[in-house]
Amino acid sequence: MAANRTILLLSVGHGCVDVYQGSVAALIPFFVAERSYSYAVASGIVLAASLLSSVAQPLFGVLTDRWSLPWLLPASTLLGGLGVALSGLSGSYALTLVFVAVSGVGIAAYHPESARVARIASLGSHTAMGWFSLGGNIGFAAAPFMVTAAIATGGLRFTPLLVLPALVGSVLCLPVLRALTRADAAAEKGTSARPVNRDLDDTASFVKLSLAVAFRSVAFMGLSTFIALYARQRTGGGTTAGTAALSVLYLGGAVGTVLGGRLATRFDRVAVVRGAYLISVAAVAGAVLVPGPPLYLFAALASAGLYVPFSLQVTLGQDYLPSRVGTASGITLGLAVSVGGVTGPLIGALADATSLRTALIPLILMPALSYAMVRPLNEPLAHRPSSPARVKQP
C-alpha cells in the first residue's frame, strides 16, 4: 500500500508539472490572437521552453546518478509553474521567452529525479511506471482546458492563475520526501547503491533508442504545437475547435501510456514499441491529410500510438544503461519533448512560406524513422524470457 500511495502521489505530481509543458502549446493560439504573432514567431515560444530543457535535463540526470536530490521535486514544480504564470504579463516577446525558458528548466530538473524515485517505488513494475507516466499525460491533457478557463475571457494578463497546479504539486511532494527520508537507504540497496558495473551498459542500443525518442518527439510536439490552429482551419471552427483538438491529442496520449504498460506485461517491450510506431505512421498521416471532423479521431490514434512507447522507452533506457539510470532517464524524458520543441520554429517558418498543411506533412515520416531505429534492438539481457539470469529490476 505504501508503494502504491507513493506512485499515486508521484503520478499526480507528475501531472502538476507536465500541465506546464502542455500549457505552452495551449497558449500559442492566444499569443497569435492577442499579439498577432506569425507561425514562426509563435513557435519560437515553444522553442524557448524546450531549448534549455533539452540541455539541462541530461545534466540533472547526471547529478541524480551521483546524489539523491528529492528536494528537487517540490522546487522544480514551483519553478515550472512560475515561469508559465509570468509568461503573459509582459507584452515583450523577449521576456515571454525568458519566462517560458525558466519554466522549461524547472520541468527539466523535475523529470530525472522523479523517474529515479518512481523506479524505486515501482519495484520494476512496467504497469506502475505506466501509471507514473499517465500522470504526466493527464497534465498535458488538462492544459488546454486550464489555459482556456483562465485566459479566454480576460486575456493573457490572467496567466498568473496558472500557478495553482504548481502549488498543489509541490505540496503533494512532501509526503514522498518524508517516505524517502525513512526508506531511502533500504531502497537504494537495490538500485543506485549497487556496485556500478559499466560493462553491463549497452551504449549502442541506448543511442538507437534515443534517436527513436527524438524522432517521436518531432512528430508529437509538431502536432501539439500546431494542431489547435490546424483544427480551426480544417474544420472551420473557432477557438473551441482548436482546444478540443489539442485535448483529444493529449487524452489519446494518456490512453496510449496505460496501454503500453499493460502490453509490456504480456509482450516484449521492444516488440510493443515497434508495433506502436508502425501504427503511428498511418495515424499521423490521417491527422495531417484527412479533412474535417475525422481529424479528431486520427489525432487521438496518433497520440495513442506515439505514447504507447513512452514509459517503455524510459525503462528500456534505464536497462540499457543500468550504471547510469539518472542519465538515461534525463535523456529519454528530455528528448521526448525538447527535440520537437527545437524543430518547432522550422515547421512554423515552412508554414509561413507555404501552408500549415504542407509544413505538417514531414511529421508523417517521423514515426517511420523511429521504427527504423528500434527495429534492430533487443530486449535487455536481464529481461529476456529465455535468459536464466532474468531478474526483476528495482
Short mmCIF file of N, CA, C and O in Angstrom, two decimals, residues 54-110:
data_model
loop_
_atom_site.label_atom_id
_atom_site.label_comp_id
_atom_site.label_asym_id
_atom_site.label_seq_id
_atom_site.Cartn_x
_atom_site.Cartn_y
_atom_site.Cartn_z
N SER A 54 16.26 20.87 -23.02
CA SER A 54 16.96 19.80 -23.72
C SER A 54 18.40 19.67 -23.27
O SER A 54 18.97 18.58 -23.25
N VAL A 55 19.01 20.80 -22.87
CA VAL A 55 20.38 20.77 -22.37
C VAL A 55 20.41 20.41 -20.88
O VAL A 55 21.23 19.61 -20.43
N ALA A 56 19.46 20.98 -20.13
CA ALA A 56 19.50 20.84 -18.68
C ALA A 56 19.08 19.46 -18.19
O ALA A 56 19.61 18.97 -17.20
N GLN A 57 18.13 18.83 -18.89
CA GLN A 57 17.58 17.58 -18.36
C GLN A 57 18.64 16.48 -18.24
O GLN A 57 18.73 15.82 -17.20
N PRO A 58 19.47 16.23 -19.27
CA PRO A 58 20.53 15.24 -19.08
C PRO A 58 21.52 15.62 -17.98
O PRO A 58 22.04 14.75 -17.29
N LEU A 59 21.78 16.93 -17.82
CA LEU A 59 22.70 17.35 -16.76
C LEU A 59 22.12 17.04 -15.38
O LEU A 59 22.83 16.57 -14.49
N PHE A 60 20.82 17.29 -15.22
CA PHE A 60 20.18 16.91 -13.96
C PHE A 60 20.20 15.40 -13.78
O PHE A 60 20.28 14.89 -12.65
N GLY A 61 20.12 14.66 -14.89
CA GLY A 61 20.22 13.21 -14.82
C GLY A 61 21.56 12.76 -14.28
O GLY A 61 21.64 11.84 -13.45
N VAL A 62 22.64 13.40 -14.74
CA VAL A 62 23.98 13.07 -14.24
C VAL A 62 24.07 13.36 -12.75
O VAL A 62 24.64 12.58 -11.98
N LEU A 63 23.48 14.48 -12.31
CA LEU A 63 23.52 14.83 -10.89
C LEU A 63 22.78 13.79 -10.05
O LEU A 63 23.24 13.41 -8.97
N THR A 64 21.62 13.33 -10.54
CA THR A 64 20.86 12.35 -9.75
C THR A 64 21.51 10.97 -9.74
O THR A 64 21.19 10.14 -8.91
N ASP A 65 22.41 10.72 -10.70
CA ASP A 65 23.20 9.49 -10.64
C ASP A 65 24.23 9.54 -9.50
O ASP A 65 24.60 8.51 -8.95
N ARG A 66 24.67 10.73 -9.16
CA ARG A 66 25.70 10.88 -8.13
C ARG A 66 25.11 11.10 -6.75
O ARG A 66 25.66 10.67 -5.75
N TRP A 67 23.99 11.82 -6.68
CA TRP A 67 23.40 12.15 -5.39
C TRP A 67 21.89 11.98 -5.45
O TRP A 67 21.26 12.17 -6.49
N SER A 68 21.31 11.65 -4.32
CA SER A 68 19.86 11.65 -4.17
C SER A 68 19.41 13.08 -3.91
O SER A 68 19.85 13.72 -2.95
N LEU A 69 18.55 13.61 -4.77
CA LEU A 69 18.14 15.02 -4.68
C LEU A 69 16.62 15.15 -4.64
O LEU A 69 16.01 15.82 -5.49
N PRO A 70 15.94 14.52 -3.69
CA PRO A 70 14.48 14.57 -3.68
C PRO A 70 13.90 15.96 -3.50
O PRO A 70 12.76 16.21 -3.92
N TRP A 71 14.66 16.88 -2.90
CA TRP A 71 14.16 18.25 -2.74
C TRP A 71 13.91 18.93 -4.08
O TRP A 71 13.18 19.93 -4.16
N LEU A 72 14.51 18.37 -5.16
CA LEU A 72 14.25 18.93 -6.49
C LEU A 72 12.78 18.82 -6.89
O LEU A 72 12.30 19.63 -7.69
N LEU A 73 12.07 17.83 -6.36
CA LEU A 73 10.69 17.62 -6.78
C LEU A 73 9.81 18.84 -6.49
O LEU A 73 9.21 19.40 -7.41
N PRO A 74 9.70 19.31 -5.22
CA PRO A 74 8.87 20.50 -5.00
C PRO A 74 9.47 21.77 -5.58
O PRO A 74 8.74 22.62 -6.11
N ALA A 75 10.79 21.91 -5.51
CA ALA A 75 11.42 23.14 -6.01
C ALA A 75 11.22 23.29 -7.52
O ALA A 75 10.86 24.38 -8.01
N SER A 76 11.44 22.22 -8.27
CA SER A 76 11.29 22.29 -9.72
C SER A 76 9.83 22.44 -10.13
O SER A 76 9.53 23.09 -11.14
N THR A 77 8.92 21.86 -9.35
CA THR A 77 7.49 22.03 -9.65
C THR A 77 7.10 23.50 -9.56
O THR A 77 6.41 24.03 -10.45
N LEU A 78 7.55 24.16 -8.50
CA LEU A 78 7.24 25.59 -8.35
C LEU A 78 7.87 26.42 -9.46
O LEU A 78 7.24 27.34 -10.01
N LEU A 79 9.11 26.11 -9.83
CA LEU A 79 9.79 26.86 -10.88
C LEU A 79 9.07 26.70 -12.22
O LEU A 79 8.89 27.69 -12.96
N GLY A 80 8.66 25.48 -12.54
CA GLY A 80 7.94 25.25 -13.78
C GLY A 80 6.65 26.04 -13.85
O GLY A 80 6.29 26.60 -14.90
N GLY A 81 5.93 26.12 -12.73
CA GLY A 81 4.67 26.85 -12.71
C GLY A 81 4.86 28.36 -12.76
O GLY A 81 4.11 29.07 -13.45
N LEU A 82 5.85 28.87 -12.06
CA LEU A 82 6.07 30.32 -12.03
C LEU A 82 6.41 30.86 -13.41
O LEU A 82 5.96 31.95 -13.79
N GLY A 83 7.23 30.12 -14.17
CA GLY A 83 7.61 30.59 -15.49
C GLY A 83 6.41 30.78 -16.40
O GLY A 83 6.25 31.83 -17.05
N VAL A 84 5.52 29.79 -16.45
CA VAL A 84 4.33 29.90 -17.28
C VAL A 84 3.39 30.98 -16.75
O VAL A 84 2.78 31.74 -17.50
N ALA A 85 3.26 31.06 -15.43
CA ALA A 85 2.37 32.05 -14.83
C ALA A 85 2.76 33.48 -15.18
O ALA A 85 1.91 34.37 -15.33
N LEU A 86 4.05 33.72 -15.34
CA LEU A 86 4.54 35.07 -15.66
C LEU A 86 4.60 35.35 -17.15
O LEU A 86 4.79 36.51 -17.56
N SER A 87 4.42 34.32 -17.98
CA SER A 87 4.68 34.47 -19.42
C SER A 87 3.75 35.45 -20.12
O SER A 87 4.13 36.05 -21.13
N GLY A 88 2.54 35.63 -19.61
CA GLY A 88 1.60 36.51 -20.30
C GLY A 88 1.54 37.92 -19.77
O GLY A 88 0.79 38.75 -20.30
N LEU A 89 2.33 38.24 -18.74
CA LEU A 89 2.21 39.54 -18.09
C LEU A 89 2.87 40.67 -18.86
O LEU A 89 2.48 41.82 -18.75
N SER A 90 3.90 40.35 -19.63
CA SER A 90 4.62 41.39 -20.36
C SER A 90 4.32 41.27 -21.85
O SER A 90 4.23 40.17 -22.39
N GLY A 91 4.16 42.39 -22.48
CA GLY A 91 3.98 42.39 -23.93
C GLY A 91 5.28 42.17 -24.67
O GLY A 91 5.30 42.04 -25.90
N SER A 92 6.38 42.12 -23.94
CA SER A 92 7.71 41.93 -24.54
C SER A 92 7.89 40.47 -24.96
O SER A 92 7.76 39.56 -24.13
N TYR A 93 8.21 40.27 -26.22
CA TYR A 93 8.46 38.91 -26.71
C TYR A 93 9.68 38.31 -26.01
O TYR A 93 9.68 37.13 -25.64
N ALA A 94 10.71 39.13 -25.80
CA ALA A 94 11.94 38.63 -25.17
C ALA A 94 11.67 38.14 -23.75
O ALA A 94 12.14 37.08 -23.33
N LEU A 95 10.88 38.92 -22.98
CA LEU A 95 10.57 38.49 -21.61
C LEU A 95 9.70 37.24 -21.60
O LEU A 95 9.86 36.37 -20.74
N THR A 96 8.80 37.14 -22.56
CA THR A 96 7.99 35.93 -22.67
C THR A 96 8.88 34.72 -22.88
O THR A 96 8.68 33.67 -22.25
N LEU A 97 9.88 34.85 -23.74
CA LEU A 97 10.82 33.75 -23.98
C LEU A 97 11.59 33.40 -22.71
O LEU A 97 11.81 32.22 -22.41
N VAL A 98 12.00 34.42 -21.95
CA VAL A 98 12.74 34.17 -20.71
C VAL A 98 11.87 33.39 -19.72
O VAL A 98 12.32 32.41 -19.11
N PHE A 99 10.63 33.82 -19.57
CA PHE A 99 9.75 33.17 -18.59
C PHE A 99 9.47 31.71 -18.95
O PHE A 99 9.50 30.83 -18.09
N VAL A 100 9.18 31.45 -20.23
CA VAL A 100 8.89 30.05 -20.59
C VAL A 100 10.17 29.21 -20.54
O VAL A 100 10.11 28.01 -20.27
N ALA A 101 11.33 29.85 -20.75
CA ALA A 101 12.60 29.13 -20.61
C ALA A 101 12.83 28.75 -19.15
O ALA A 101 13.30 27.64 -18.86
N VAL A 102 12.51 29.64 -18.23
CA VAL A 102 12.62 29.34 -16.80
C VAL A 102 11.71 28.16 -16.46
O VAL A 102 12.10 27.24 -15.72
N SER A 103 10.51 28.16 -17.00
CA SER A 103 9.60 27.03 -16.78
C SER A 103 10.22 25.74 -17.31
O SER A 103 10.13 24.68 -16.67
N GLY A 104 10.86 25.82 -18.48
CA GLY A 104 11.50 24.64 -19.06
C GLY A 104 12.60 24.08 -18.19
O GLY A 104 12.76 22.87 -18.08
N VAL A 105 13.35 24.96 -17.53
CA VAL A 105 14.41 24.50 -16.63
C VAL A 105 13.80 23.78 -15.43
O VAL A 105 14.30 22.74 -14.98
N GLY A 106 12.71 24.32 -14.90
CA GLY A 106 12.04 23.66 -13.79
C GLY A 106 11.56 22.27 -14.16
O GLY A 106 11.74 21.30 -13.41
N ILE A 107 10.96 22.15 -15.33
CA ILE A 107 10.48 20.86 -15.82
C ILE A 107 11.66 19.90 -16.02
O ILE A 107 11.58 18.71 -15.71
N ALA A 108 12.76 20.43 -16.55
CA ALA A 108 13.95 19.60 -16.76
C ALA A 108 14.50 19.07 -15.45
O ALA A 108 14.95 17.92 -15.36
N ALA A 109 14.48 19.89 -14.41
CA ALA A 109 15.01 19.46 -13.12
C ALA A 109 14.12 18.40 -12.48
O ALA A 109 14.61 17.53 -11.74
N TYR A 110 12.84 18.43 -12.78
CA TYR A 110 11.90 17.51 -12.13
C TYR A 110 12.03 16.07 -12.64
O TYR A 110 12.02 15.13 -11.85
#
